[in-house]
């Protein structure tokens, strides 16, 4: 299993993906592909992804994240929990992970204000470990939240459903629906100037 | 600048930090220190941290995160925006980054349901890049939200204030207040059994 080695890029760098500062290439090379191979993900690799998530930081170390995943025979039902635009490309994805965040502190019952933020840190730990194993990930907010809770047995009063994550090895864009195949490329980013401010925020309109 | 190299661990591994599966060591070695050196963080390193955050994934690629940071003369006022328990240890931290998430889509004005989750991915990208540069980070939900918005000029109707991140080089635990110095060690994690479920969630009470 590779360790601390940046995985090979999924695509060559493009002019829309130029970093503005020196940074580990794994951050720039990772992107949310839609083309996945149907090749199964070994159980050991999946455990490795969840292990990365396990070590994410969280307020008061509550670790508010919860993952319910579908593979094999569970996939047919799980795919129907995605919203239709995501069902169009996720047909061959071998693993779908549904991500939830706990709403209340398990002891004090106080609302966990940063649960979604902390769960985002866990999700991205998982995504980077996936890259290191040659896997790709794609998080989707487009899921049918009520059906997700019901189908996966996760009480909506205890957990917020946030997203689903497609996990698998890279596939061929040519096997996607034509409109999606044409769009299968990494997207660009804002400049740091638009989201980093020293001392005080200055609104773009001022 | 090191690239794709796992930074040296801040502390030796402890029995509370044993991984349950193979994973890149950076995830296990990173922890949220309170002991920071007052040594300044070079502007180039700070740009590198924000660059990692820049490439994080987000729903519809909205990139909802906003960072307002304090260093140098801005620190005195910025420290007062932390809640008191965090002020106790953050006195020598050379950079404080305040993290916000956009509330609405800039074009459609629709609520951004996953903004905090996406911003968590950006925060953790920044945290890992910091580790790669030998820096440490510590995110704090304990901030005075109303004062943060007012002092940093970030409209609360447009952005949610989420956390502050301390950034700096490792410092000596002995310089912390005695009770915090005694607690200065990485914390443990739940087992994967408690937050990973195949197919369907099973409540611990059932």
mmCIF file of C-alpha atoms in Angstrom:
data_model
loop_
_atom_site.group_PDB
_atom_site.id
_atom_site.type_symbol
_atom_site.label_atom_id
_atom_site.label_comp_id
_atom_site.label_asym_id
_atom_site.label_seq_id
_atom_site.Cartn_x
_atom_site.Cartn_y
_atom_site.Cartn_z
ATOM 1 C CA UNK A 1 0.000 0.000 0.000
ATOM 2 C CA UNK A 2 1.593 3.323 -0.985
ATOM 3 C CA UNK A 3 2.183 5.713 1.878
ATOM 4 C CA UNK A 4 2.899 9.439 1.755
ATOM 5 C CA UNK A 5 3.275 9.213 -2.004
ATOM 6 C CA UNK A 6 1.272 11.495 -4.194
ATOM 7 C CA UNK A 7 -0.760 9.442 -6.636
ATOM 8 C CA UNK A 8 -0.353 9.934 -10.361
ATOM 9 C CA UNK A 9 -2.603 12.673 -11.731
ATOM 10 C CA UNK A 10 -5.889 11.563 -13.243
ATOM 11 C CA UNK A 11 -5.371 14.007 -16.095
ATOM 12 C CA UNK A 12 -2.557 16.258 -17.250
ATOM 13 C CA UNK A 13 -2.546 19.718 -15.643
ATOM 14 C CA UNK A 14 -4.675 22.206 -17.527
ATOM 15 C CA UNK A 15 -4.542 25.974 -17.650
ATOM 16 C CA UNK A 16 -7.589 26.119 -15.371
ATOM 17 C CA UNK A 17 -5.671 24.216 -12.695
ATOM 18 C CA UNK A 18 -2.606 26.376 -12.129
ATOM 19 C CA UNK A 19 -1.688 26.829 -8.479
ATOM 20 C CA UNK A 20 -1.062 30.385 -7.223
ATOM 21 C CA UNK A 21 1.402 29.215 -4.561
ATOM 22 C CA UNK A 22 3.577 26.191 -3.875
ATOM 23 C CA UNK A 23 1.479 23.369 -2.487
ATOM 24 C CA UNK A 24 1.577 19.603 -2.320
ATOM 25 C CA UNK A 25 0.463 18.431 -5.781
ATOM 26 C CA UNK A 26 -2.109 16.013 -4.354
ATOM 27 C CA UNK A 27 -4.464 18.934 -3.670
ATOM 28 C CA UNK A 28 -4.331 20.212 -7.248
ATOM 29 C CA UNK A 29 -4.390 16.799 -8.895
ATOM 30 C CA UNK A 30 -7.472 15.532 -7.059
ATOM 31 C CA UNK A 31 -10.786 16.235 -8.737
ATOM 32 C CA UNK A 32 -14.290 14.841 -8.639
ATOM 33 C CA UNK A 33 -14.469 12.474 -11.577
ATOM 34 C CA UNK A 34 -17.730 11.024 -12.862
ATOM 35 C CA UNK A 35 -16.067 8.216 -14.861
ATOM 36 C CA UNK A 36 -15.620 5.268 -12.514
ATOM 37 C CA UNK A 37 -14.599 1.708 -13.279
ATOM 38 C CA UNK A 38 -16.901 -1.033 -11.991
ATOM 39 C CA UNK A 39 -13.830 -2.787 -10.548
ATOM 40 C CA UNK A 40 -14.597 -3.621 -6.901
ATOM 41 C CA UNK A 41 -12.816 -1.754 -4.129
ATOM 42 C CA UNK A 42 -11.078 -4.208 -1.777
ATOM 43 C CA UNK A 43 -12.443 -4.215 1.786
ATOM 44 C CA UNK A 44 -8.951 -3.411 3.031
ATOM 45 C CA UNK A 45 -8.835 -0.229 0.913
ATOM 46 C CA UNK A 46 -12.240 0.837 2.188
ATOM 47 C CA UNK A 47 -11.062 0.353 5.776
ATOM 48 C CA UNK A 48 -8.066 2.520 4.926
ATOM 49 C CA UNK A 49 -10.341 5.350 3.737
ATOM 50 C CA UNK A 50 -12.440 5.225 6.903
ATOM 51 C CA UNK A 51 -9.251 5.101 8.957
ATOM 52 C CA UNK A 52 -8.153 8.417 7.477
ATOM 53 C CA UNK A 53 -11.569 9.884 8.349
ATOM 54 C CA UNK A 54 -11.281 8.468 11.866
ATOM 55 C CA UNK A 55 -8.359 10.749 12.712
ATOM 56 C CA UNK A 56 -9.985 13.994 11.617
ATOM 57 C CA UNK A 57 -10.248 16.726 14.255
ATOM 58 C CA UNK A 58 -13.604 17.732 15.737
ATOM 59 C CA UNK A 59 -14.933 20.110 18.381
ATOM 60 C CA UNK A 60 -14.454 18.518 21.817
ATOM 61 C CA UNK A 61 -13.322 15.397 19.929
ATOM 62 C CA UNK A 62 -16.966 14.329 19.495
ATOM 63 C CA UNK A 63 -16.210 12.824 16.042
ATOM 64 C CA UNK A 64 -19.743 13.576 14.821
ATOM 65 C CA UNK A 65 -19.447 11.775 11.471
ATOM 66 C CA UNK A 66 -21.328 8.621 10.545
ATOM 67 C CA UNK A 67 -20.811 6.632 7.330
ATOM 68 C CA UNK A 68 -23.206 4.040 5.921
ATOM 69 C CA UNK A 69 -21.869 2.482 2.752
ATOM 70 C CA UNK A 70 -23.304 0.344 -0.018
ATOM 71 C CA UNK A 71 -21.380 -2.099 -2.176
ATOM 72 C CA UNK A 72 -22.298 -5.294 -4.002
ATOM 73 C CA UNK A 73 -25.970 -6.211 -3.702
ATOM 74 C CA UNK A 74 -26.759 -3.068 -1.674
ATOM 75 C CA UNK A 75 -25.869 -0.788 -4.594
ATOM 76 C CA UNK A 76 -29.098 -1.150 -6.540
ATOM 77 C CA UNK A 77 -31.178 0.307 -3.743
ATOM 78 C CA UNK A 78 -28.519 2.820 -2.767
ATOM 79 C CA UNK A 79 -28.308 4.350 -6.247
ATOM 80 C CA UNK A 80 -32.020 5.137 -6.102
ATOM 81 C CA UNK A 81 -31.308 7.374 -3.107
ATOM 82 C CA UNK A 82 -29.284 9.761 -5.290
ATOM 83 C CA UNK A 83 -31.041 12.566 -7.074
ATOM 84 C CA UNK A 84 -31.633 11.811 -10.752
ATOM 85 C CA UNK A 85 -28.740 13.871 -12.204
ATOM 86 C CA UNK A 86 -26.323 11.847 -10.090
ATOM 87 C CA UNK A 87 -27.994 8.523 -10.919
ATOM 88 C CA UNK A 88 -27.130 9.241 -14.559
ATOM 89 C CA UNK A 89 -23.394 8.819 -13.996
ATOM 90 C CA UNK A 90 -23.192 6.725 -10.835
ATOM 91 C CA UNK A 91 -24.408 3.510 -12.432
ATOM 92 C CA UNK A 92 -21.057 1.721 -12.360
ATOM 93 C CA UNK A 93 -19.674 3.164 -9.125
ATOM 94 C CA UNK A 94 -18.706 0.189 -6.928
ATOM 95 C CA UNK A 95 -19.091 1.921 -3.545
ATOM 96 C CA UNK A 96 -21.469 4.642 -2.366
ATOM 97 C CA UNK A 97 -20.867 6.086 1.095
ATOM 98 C CA UNK A 98 -23.674 8.079 2.720
ATOM 99 C CA UNK A 99 -22.394 10.726 5.100
ATOM 100 C CA UNK A 100 -24.236 11.954 8.191
ATOM 101 C CA UNK A 101 -23.391 14.362 11.000
ATOM 102 C CA UNK A 102 -24.631 13.960 14.555
ATOM 103 C CA UNK A 103 -26.963 16.773 15.659
ATOM 104 C CA UNK A 104 -26.406 16.751 19.432
ATOM 105 C CA UNK A 105 -23.600 16.051 21.849
ATOM 106 C CA UNK A 106 -24.015 12.445 23.031
ATOM 107 C CA UNK A 107 -23.759 13.416 26.705
ATOM 108 C CA UNK A 108 -24.840 17.033 27.080
ATOM 109 C CA UNK A 109 -27.452 16.895 24.267
ATOM 110 C CA UNK A 110 -26.319 20.375 23.236
ATOM 111 C CA UNK A 111 -26.533 21.155 19.530
ATOM 112 C CA UNK A 112 -23.237 20.438 17.758
ATOM 113 C CA UNK A 113 -22.699 23.704 15.938
ATOM 114 C CA UNK A 114 -19.666 22.535 13.950
ATOM 115 C CA UNK A 115 -20.799 18.969 13.185
ATOM 116 C CA UNK A 116 -21.093 19.488 9.417
ATOM 117 C CA UNK A 117 -17.787 21.386 9.319
ATOM 118 C CA UNK A 118 -16.016 18.637 11.297
ATOM 119 C CA UNK A 119 -17.616 15.994 9.082
ATOM 120 C CA UNK A 120 -16.247 17.861 6.073
ATOM 121 C CA UNK A 121 -12.757 17.394 7.515
ATOM 122 C CA UNK A 122 -13.429 13.663 7.878
ATOM 123 C CA UNK A 123 -14.779 13.457 4.313
ATOM 124 C CA UNK A 124 -11.730 15.144 2.885
ATOM 125 C CA UNK A 125 -9.346 12.923 4.865
ATOM 126 C CA UNK A 126 -11.112 9.996 3.220
ATOM 127 C CA UNK A 127 -10.823 11.634 -0.204
ATOM 128 C CA UNK A 128 -7.068 12.182 0.103
ATOM 129 C CA UNK A 129 -6.405 8.690 1.380
ATOM 130 C CA UNK A 130 -8.401 7.440 -1.635
ATOM 131 C CA UNK A 131 -6.098 9.397 -3.967
ATOM 132 C CA UNK A 132 -3.092 7.838 -2.272
ATOM 133 C CA UNK A 133 -4.523 4.376 -3.056
ATOM 134 C CA UNK A 134 -5.244 5.238 -6.703
ATOM 135 C CA UNK A 135 -8.966 5.538 -6.028
ATOM 136 C CA UNK A 136 -11.192 8.454 -6.963
ATOM 137 C CA UNK A 137 -14.027 10.052 -4.996
ATOM 138 C CA UNK A 138 -16.925 12.327 -5.866
ATOM 139 C CA UNK A 139 -19.147 13.823 -3.153
ATOM 140 C CA UNK A 140 -22.741 14.643 -4.046
ATOM 141 C CA UNK A 141 -25.055 16.873 -2.095
ATOM 142 C CA UNK A 142 -27.763 15.776 -4.544
ATOM 143 C CA UNK A 143 -29.372 12.958 -2.559
ATOM 144 C CA UNK A 144 -32.969 12.287 -1.514
ATOM 145 C CA UNK A 145 -32.555 13.083 2.152
ATOM 146 C CA UNK A 146 -35.816 11.701 3.529
ATOM 147 C CA UNK A 147 -35.459 8.457 1.620
ATOM 148 C CA UNK A 148 -31.800 8.185 2.689
ATOM 149 C CA UNK A 149 -32.735 8.297 6.365
ATOM 150 C CA UNK A 150 -35.533 5.765 5.920
ATOM 151 C CA UNK A 151 -33.636 3.325 3.711
ATOM 152 C CA UNK A 152 -30.443 3.311 5.756
ATOM 153 C CA UNK A 153 -32.095 3.324 9.181
ATOM 154 C CA UNK A 154 -30.472 6.552 10.355
ATOM 155 C CA UNK A 155 -32.798 8.586 12.617
ATOM 156 C CA UNK A 156 -33.218 12.115 11.240
ATOM 157 C CA UNK A 157 -33.641 13.480 14.778
ATOM 158 C CA UNK A 158 -30.154 12.247 15.691
ATOM 159 C CA UNK A 159 -28.239 12.761 12.432
ATOM 160 C CA UNK A 160 -28.320 15.169 9.507
ATOM 161 C CA UNK A 161 -27.809 13.523 6.124
ATOM 162 C CA UNK A 162 -25.262 15.557 4.191
ATOM 163 C CA UNK A 163 -23.980 13.853 1.061
ATOM 164 C CA UNK A 164 -23.112 10.638 -0.704
ATOM 165 C CA UNK A 165 -19.585 9.848 -1.831
ATOM 166 C CA UNK A 166 -18.871 7.755 -4.901
ATOM 167 C CA UNK A 167 -15.668 5.714 -4.521
ATOM 168 C CA UNK A 168 -13.908 3.622 -7.138
ATOM 169 C CA UNK A 169 -11.037 3.281 -9.561
ATOM 170 C CA UNK A 170 -10.850 5.641 -12.542
ATOM 171 C CA UNK A 171 -13.041 4.678 -15.498
ATOM 172 C CA UNK A 172 -13.403 5.690 -19.134
ATOM 173 C CA UNK A 173 -15.178 8.976 -19.829
ATOM 174 C CA UNK A 174 -16.405 7.416 -23.087
ATOM 175 C CA UNK A 175 -18.743 5.184 -21.091
ATOM 176 C CA UNK A 176 -20.576 8.148 -19.583
ATOM 177 C CA UNK A 177 -23.690 9.645 -21.226
ATOM 178 C CA UNK A 178 -22.439 11.864 -24.074
ATOM 179 C CA UNK A 179 -23.177 15.217 -22.419
ATOM 180 C CA UNK A 180 -21.350 14.155 -19.253
ATOM 181 C CA UNK A 181 -18.450 12.648 -21.198
ATOM 182 C CA UNK A 182 -17.950 16.011 -22.908
ATOM 183 C CA UNK A 183 -17.807 17.744 -19.516
ATOM 184 C CA UNK A 184 -15.506 15.171 -17.852
ATOM 185 C CA UNK A 185 -12.617 17.453 -16.860
ATOM 186 C CA UNK A 186 -11.414 19.115 -13.675
ATOM 187 C CA UNK A 187 -12.890 22.525 -12.937
ATOM 188 C CA UNK A 188 -11.201 25.809 -12.044
ATOM 189 C CA UNK A 189 -11.001 27.746 -8.809
ATOM 190 C CA UNK A 190 -11.359 31.340 -7.633
ATOM 191 C CA UNK A 191 -8.194 33.259 -6.939
ATOM 192 C CA UNK A 192 -6.981 33.476 -3.329
ATOM 193 C CA UNK A 193 -7.718 37.216 -3.642
ATOM 194 C CA UNK A 194 -11.413 36.370 -3.598
ATOM 195 C CA UNK A 195 -11.467 34.333 -0.386
ATOM 196 C CA UNK A 196 -8.378 35.279 1.677
ATOM 197 C CA UNK A 197 -8.238 38.600 3.522
ATOM 198 C CA UNK A 198 -5.575 39.951 5.864
ATOM 199 C CA UNK A 199 -6.953 41.726 8.930
ATOM 200 C CA UNK A 200 -10.397 42.580 7.599
ATOM 201 C CA UNK A 201 -12.806 41.453 4.893
ATOM 202 C CA UNK A 202 -13.411 43.810 2.000
ATOM 203 C CA UNK A 203 -16.613 43.139 0.099
ATOM 204 C CA UNK A 204 -16.151 42.865 -3.684
ATOM 205 C CA UNK A 205 -18.925 45.451 -4.125
ATOM 206 C CA UNK A 206 -17.209 48.094 -1.977
ATOM 207 C CA UNK B 1 9.534 23.340 0.377
ATOM 208 C CA UNK B 2 8.784 19.672 1.104
ATOM 209 C CA UNK B 3 6.242 18.103 -1.189
ATOM 210 C CA UNK B 4 4.311 14.875 -0.676
ATOM 211 C CA UNK B 5 6.494 14.107 2.303
ATOM 212 C CA UNK B 6 4.895 13.247 5.582
ATOM 213 C CA UNK B 7 6.172 15.637 8.256
ATOM 214 C CA UNK B 8 7.897 14.293 11.345
ATOM 215 C CA UNK B 9 5.460 13.426 14.107
ATOM 216 C CA UNK B 10 4.935 16.093 16.789
ATOM 217 C CA UNK B 11 5.062 13.395 19.448
ATOM 218 C CA UNK B 12 5.879 9.693 19.539
ATOM 219 C CA UNK B 13 2.895 7.411 18.854
ATOM 220 C CA UNK B 14 0.931 6.593 21.983
ATOM 221 C CA UNK B 15 -1.316 3.639 22.740
ATOM 222 C CA UNK B 16 -4.348 5.910 22.301
ATOM 223 C CA UNK B 17 -3.287 6.616 18.706
ATOM 224 C CA UNK B 18 -3.086 3.149 17.169
ATOM 225 C CA UNK B 19 -4.582 2.915 13.682
ATOM 226 C CA UNK B 20 -7.083 0.116 12.988
ATOM 227 C CA UNK B 21 -6.142 -0.086 9.299
ATOM 228 C CA UNK B 22 -3.230 0.914 7.092
ATOM 229 C CA UNK B 23 -3.360 4.593 6.363
ATOM 230 C CA UNK B 24 -0.976 7.364 5.450
ATOM 231 C CA UNK B 25 0.773 8.303 8.722
ATOM 232 C CA UNK B 26 0.085 12.014 8.266
ATOM 233 C CA UNK B 27 -3.524 11.483 9.376
ATOM 234 C CA UNK B 28 -2.537 9.767 12.630
ATOM 235 C CA UNK B 29 0.415 12.022 13.408
ATOM 236 C CA UNK B 30 -1.493 15.288 13.070
ATOM 237 C CA UNK B 31 -3.136 16.561 16.234
ATOM 238 C CA UNK B 32 -4.393 19.866 17.568
ATOM 239 C CA UNK B 33 -1.578 21.195 19.722
ATOM 240 C CA UNK B 34 -1.989 24.109 22.118
ATOM 241 C CA UNK B 35 1.760 24.749 22.472
ATOM 242 C CA UNK B 36 2.793 27.098 19.688
ATOM 243 C CA UNK B 37 6.043 28.955 19.166
ATOM 244 C CA UNK B 38 5.787 32.703 18.658
ATOM 245 C CA UNK B 39 8.058 32.313 15.607
ATOM 246 C CA UNK B 40 6.385 34.127 12.690
ATOM 247 C CA UNK B 41 4.926 32.136 9.810
ATOM 248 C CA UNK B 42 6.407 33.314 6.499
ATOM 249 C CA UNK B 43 3.899 34.866 4.114
ATOM 250 C CA UNK B 44 4.870 32.268 1.526
ATOM 251 C CA UNK B 45 3.911 29.431 3.891
ATOM 252 C CA UNK B 46 0.585 31.059 4.630
ATOM 253 C CA UNK B 47 -0.117 31.354 0.917
ATOM 254 C CA UNK B 48 0.687 27.659 0.617
ATOM 255 C CA UNK B 49 -1.925 26.779 3.275
ATOM 256 C CA UNK B 50 -4.615 28.830 1.533
ATOM 257 C CA UNK B 51 -3.608 27.278 -1.782
ATOM 258 C CA UNK B 52 -4.362 23.810 -0.407
ATOM 259 C CA UNK B 53 -7.770 25.064 0.772
ATOM 260 C CA UNK B 54 -8.369 26.610 -2.639
ATOM 261 C CA UNK B 55 -8.491 23.202 -4.331
ATOM 262 C CA UNK B 56 -11.030 21.632 -1.997
ATOM 263 C CA UNK B 57 -14.200 20.288 -3.602
ATOM 264 C CA UNK B 58 -17.565 21.959 -3.068
ATOM 265 C CA UNK B 59 -21.148 21.547 -4.218
ATOM 266 C CA UNK B 60 -21.501 23.101 -7.697
ATOM 267 C CA UNK B 61 -17.914 24.329 -7.219
ATOM 268 C CA UNK B 62 -19.204 27.374 -5.315
ATOM 269 C CA UNK B 63 -16.134 27.344 -3.010
ATOM 270 C CA UNK B 64 -18.148 28.810 -0.131
ATOM 271 C CA UNK B 65 -15.206 29.313 2.257
ATOM 272 C CA UNK B 66 -13.854 32.693 3.353
ATOM 273 C CA UNK B 67 -10.741 33.226 5.467
ATOM 274 C CA UNK B 68 -9.825 36.420 7.325
ATOM 275 C CA UNK B 69 -6.502 36.109 9.094
ATOM 276 C CA UNK B 70 -4.676 38.088 11.741
ATOM 277 C CA UNK B 71 -0.914 38.252 12.192
ATOM 278 C CA UNK B 72 1.471 40.861 13.584
ATOM 279 C CA UNK B 73 -0.295 43.946 14.913
ATOM 280 C CA UNK B 74 -3.742 42.512 14.157
ATOM 281 C CA UNK B 75 -3.282 39.681 16.679
ATOM 282 C CA UNK B 76 -4.052 41.653 19.825
ATOM 283 C CA UNK B 77 -7.574 42.431 18.717
ATOM 284 C CA UNK B 78 -8.057 39.047 17.079
ATOM 285 C CA UNK B 79 -7.229 37.110 20.264
ATOM 286 C CA UNK B 80 -10.022 38.919 22.047
ATOM 287 C CA UNK B 81 -12.481 37.378 19.579
ATOM 288 C CA UNK B 82 -11.747 33.904 20.935
ATOM 289 C CA UNK B 83 -13.724 32.590 23.868
ATOM 290 C CA UNK B 84 -11.831 32.830 27.133
ATOM 291 C CA UNK B 85 -10.729 29.165 27.394
ATOM 292 C CA UNK B 86 -9.000 29.533 24.022
ATOM 293 C CA UNK B 87 -7.473 32.904 24.909
ATOM 294 C CA UNK B 88 -5.668 31.113 27.744
ATOM 295 C CA UNK B 89 -3.431 29.149 25.387
ATOM 296 C CA UNK B 90 -3.490 31.181 22.169
ATOM 297 C CA UNK B 91 -1.396 34.059 23.500
ATOM 298 C CA UNK B 92 1.731 33.248 21.498
ATOM 299 C CA UNK B 93 0.076 31.907 18.334
ATOM 300 C CA UNK B 94 1.503 33.930 15.422
ATOM 301 C CA UNK B 95 -1.472 33.525 13.035
ATOM 302 C CA UNK B 96 -5.207 33.252 13.685
ATOM 303 C CA UNK B 97 -7.420 32.463 10.722
ATOM 304 C CA UNK B 98 -11.157 33.097 11.067
ATOM 305 C CA UNK B 99 -13.237 30.748 8.923
ATOM 306 C CA UNK B 100 -16.599 31.618 7.407
ATOM 307 C CA UNK B 101 -19.005 29.830 5.060
ATOM 308 C CA UNK B 102 -21.188 31.600 2.534
ATOM 309 C CA UNK B 103 -24.909 31.228 3.251
ATOM 310 C CA UNK B 104 -26.359 31.615 -0.246
ATOM 311 C CA UNK B 105 -25.397 30.806 -3.804
ATOM 312 C CA UNK B 106 -23.913 33.982 -5.318
ATOM 313 C CA UNK B 107 -26.133 33.781 -8.399
ATOM 314 C CA UNK B 108 -29.303 31.876 -7.500
ATOM 315 C CA UNK B 109 -29.415 33.113 -3.855
ATOM 316 C CA UNK B 110 -30.473 29.597 -2.867
ATOM 317 C CA UNK B 111 -29.331 28.435 0.570
ATOM 318 C CA UNK B 112 -26.047 26.515 0.355
ATOM 319 C CA UNK B 113 -26.934 23.380 2.291
ATOM 320 C CA UNK B 114 -23.413 21.928 2.301
ATOM 321 C CA UNK B 115 -21.441 25.153 2.818
ATOM 322 C CA UNK B 116 -20.136 24.226 6.283
ATOM 323 C CA UNK B 117 -19.322 20.683 5.129
ATOM 324 C CA UNK B 118 -17.463 21.976 2.073
ATOM 325 C CA UNK B 119 -15.663 24.546 4.221
ATOM 326 C CA UNK B 120 -14.586 21.688 6.492
ATOM 327 C CA UNK B 121 -12.894 20.080 3.491
ATOM 328 C CA UNK B 122 -11.082 23.353 2.795
ATOM 329 C CA UNK B 123 -10.037 23.692 6.451
ATOM 330 C CA UNK B 124 -8.609 20.211 6.527
ATOM 331 C CA UNK B 125 -6.710 20.720 3.272
ATOM 332 C CA UNK B 126 -5.100 23.721 4.955
ATOM 333 C CA UNK B 127 -4.334 21.647 8.072
ATOM 334 C CA UNK B 128 -2.598 18.898 6.109
ATOM 335 C CA UNK B 129 -0.554 21.323 4.035
ATOM 336 C CA UNK B 130 0.501 22.952 7.322
ATOM 337 C CA UNK B 131 1.748 19.570 8.597
ATOM 338 C CA UNK B 132 3.715 19.134 5.389
ATOM 339 C CA UNK B 133 5.454 22.471 6.093
ATOM 340 C CA UNK B 134 6.232 21.585 9.715
ATOM 341 C CA UNK B 135 3.482 23.890 10.989
ATOM 342 C CA UNK B 136 0.733 22.958 13.428
ATOM 343 C CA UNK B 137 -2.935 23.972 13.403
ATOM 344 C CA UNK B 138 -5.717 23.963 15.974
ATOM 345 C CA UNK B 139 -9.291 24.791 15.014
ATOM 346 C CA UNK B 140 -11.545 26.299 17.665
ATOM 347 C CA UNK B 141 -15.310 26.505 17.544
ATOM 348 C CA UNK B 142 -15.045 28.595 20.701
ATOM 349 C CA UNK B 143 -15.150 32.095 19.258
ATOM 350 C CA UNK B 144 -17.387 35.091 19.962
ATOM 351 C CA UNK B 145 -19.408 34.948 16.786
ATOM 352 C CA UNK B 146 -21.139 38.340 16.916
ATOM 353 C CA UNK B 147 -17.917 40.145 17.745
ATOM 354 C CA UNK B 148 -16.079 38.217 15.013
ATOM 355 C CA UNK B 149 -18.471 39.425 12.345
ATOM 356 C CA UNK B 150 -18.318 43.027 13.590
ATOM 357 C CA UNK B 151 -14.561 43.190 14.103
ATOM 358 C CA UNK B 152 -13.623 41.553 10.803
ATOM 359 C CA UNK B 153 -16.259 43.262 8.672
ATOM 360 C CA UNK B 154 -17.927 40.054 7.497
ATOM 361 C CA UNK B 155 -21.701 40.467 7.087
ATOM 362 C CA UNK B 156 -23.558 37.837 9.140
ATOM 363 C CA UNK B 157 -26.371 37.800 6.577
ATOM 364 C CA UNK B 158 -23.947 36.639 3.881
ATOM 365 C CA UNK B 159 -21.555 34.411 5.838
ATOM 366 C CA UNK B 160 -21.748 32.098 8.854
ATOM 367 C CA UNK B 161 -18.750 32.356 11.193
ATOM 368 C CA UNK B 162 -17.612 28.838 12.005
ATOM 369 C CA UNK B 163 -14.245 28.663 13.738
ATOM 370 C CA UNK B 164 -10.819 30.178 14.214
ATOM 371 C CA UNK B 165 -7.653 28.285 13.330
ATOM 372 C CA UNK B 166 -4.413 28.793 15.221
ATOM 373 C CA UNK B 167 -1.369 28.336 12.952
ATOM 374 C CA UNK B 168 2.289 28.259 13.957
ATOM 375 C CA UNK B 169 5.384 26.214 14.575
ATOM 376 C CA UNK B 170 5.434 23.772 17.501
ATOM 377 C CA UNK B 171 6.151 25.329 20.890
ATOM 378 C CA UNK B 172 7.041 24.099 24.372
ATOM 379 C CA UNK B 173 4.198 22.650 26.457
ATOM 380 C CA UNK B 174 6.033 23.973 29.522
ATOM 381 C CA UNK B 175 5.090 27.503 28.503
ATOM 382 C CA UNK B 176 1.370 26.769 28.682
ATOM 383 C CA UNK B 177 -0.660 27.338 31.864
ATOM 384 C CA UNK B 178 0.041 24.349 34.139
ATOM 385 C CA UNK B 179 -3.338 22.633 33.713
ATOM 386 C CA UNK B 180 -3.097 22.857 29.917
ATOM 387 C CA UNK B 181 0.553 21.763 29.900
ATOM 388 C CA UNK B 182 -0.481 18.611 31.776
ATOM 389 C CA UNK B 183 -3.141 17.876 29.131
ATOM 390 C CA UNK B 184 -0.906 18.629 26.111
ATOM 391 C CA UNK B 185 -1.110 15.276 24.313
ATOM 392 C CA UNK B 186 -2.976 13.877 21.326
ATOM 393 C CA UNK B 187 -6.414 12.431 22.048
ATOM 394 C CA UNK B 188 -7.925 9.079 21.103
ATOM 395 C CA UNK B 189 -10.598 8.120 18.617
ATOM 396 C CA UNK B 190 -13.690 5.917 18.464
ATOM 397 C CA UNK B 191 -13.346 2.592 16.728
ATOM 398 C CA UNK B 192 -14.504 2.329 13.105
ATOM 399 C CA UNK B 193 -17.198 -0.031 14.454
ATOM 400 C CA UNK B 194 -18.887 2.969 16.025
ATOM 401 C CA UNK B 195 -19.151 5.136 12.915
ATOM 402 C CA UNK B 196 -18.886 2.867 9.852
ATOM 403 C CA UNK B 197 -21.829 0.673 8.840
ATOM 404 C CA UNK B 198 -22.232 -1.593 5.816
ATOM 405 C CA UNK B 199 -25.662 -1.452 4.200
ATOM 406 C CA UNK B 200 -27.651 -0.127 7.154
ATOM 407 C CA UNK B 201 -27.044 1.731 10.406
ATOM 408 C CA UNK B 202 -27.526 -0.190 13.633
ATOM 409 C CA UNK B 203 -28.103 2.005 16.663
ATOM 410 C CA UNK B 204 -25.835 1.195 19.628
ATOM 411 C CA UNK B 205 -28.931 0.989 21.834
ATOM 412 C CA UNK B 206 -30.636 -1.688 19.697
#
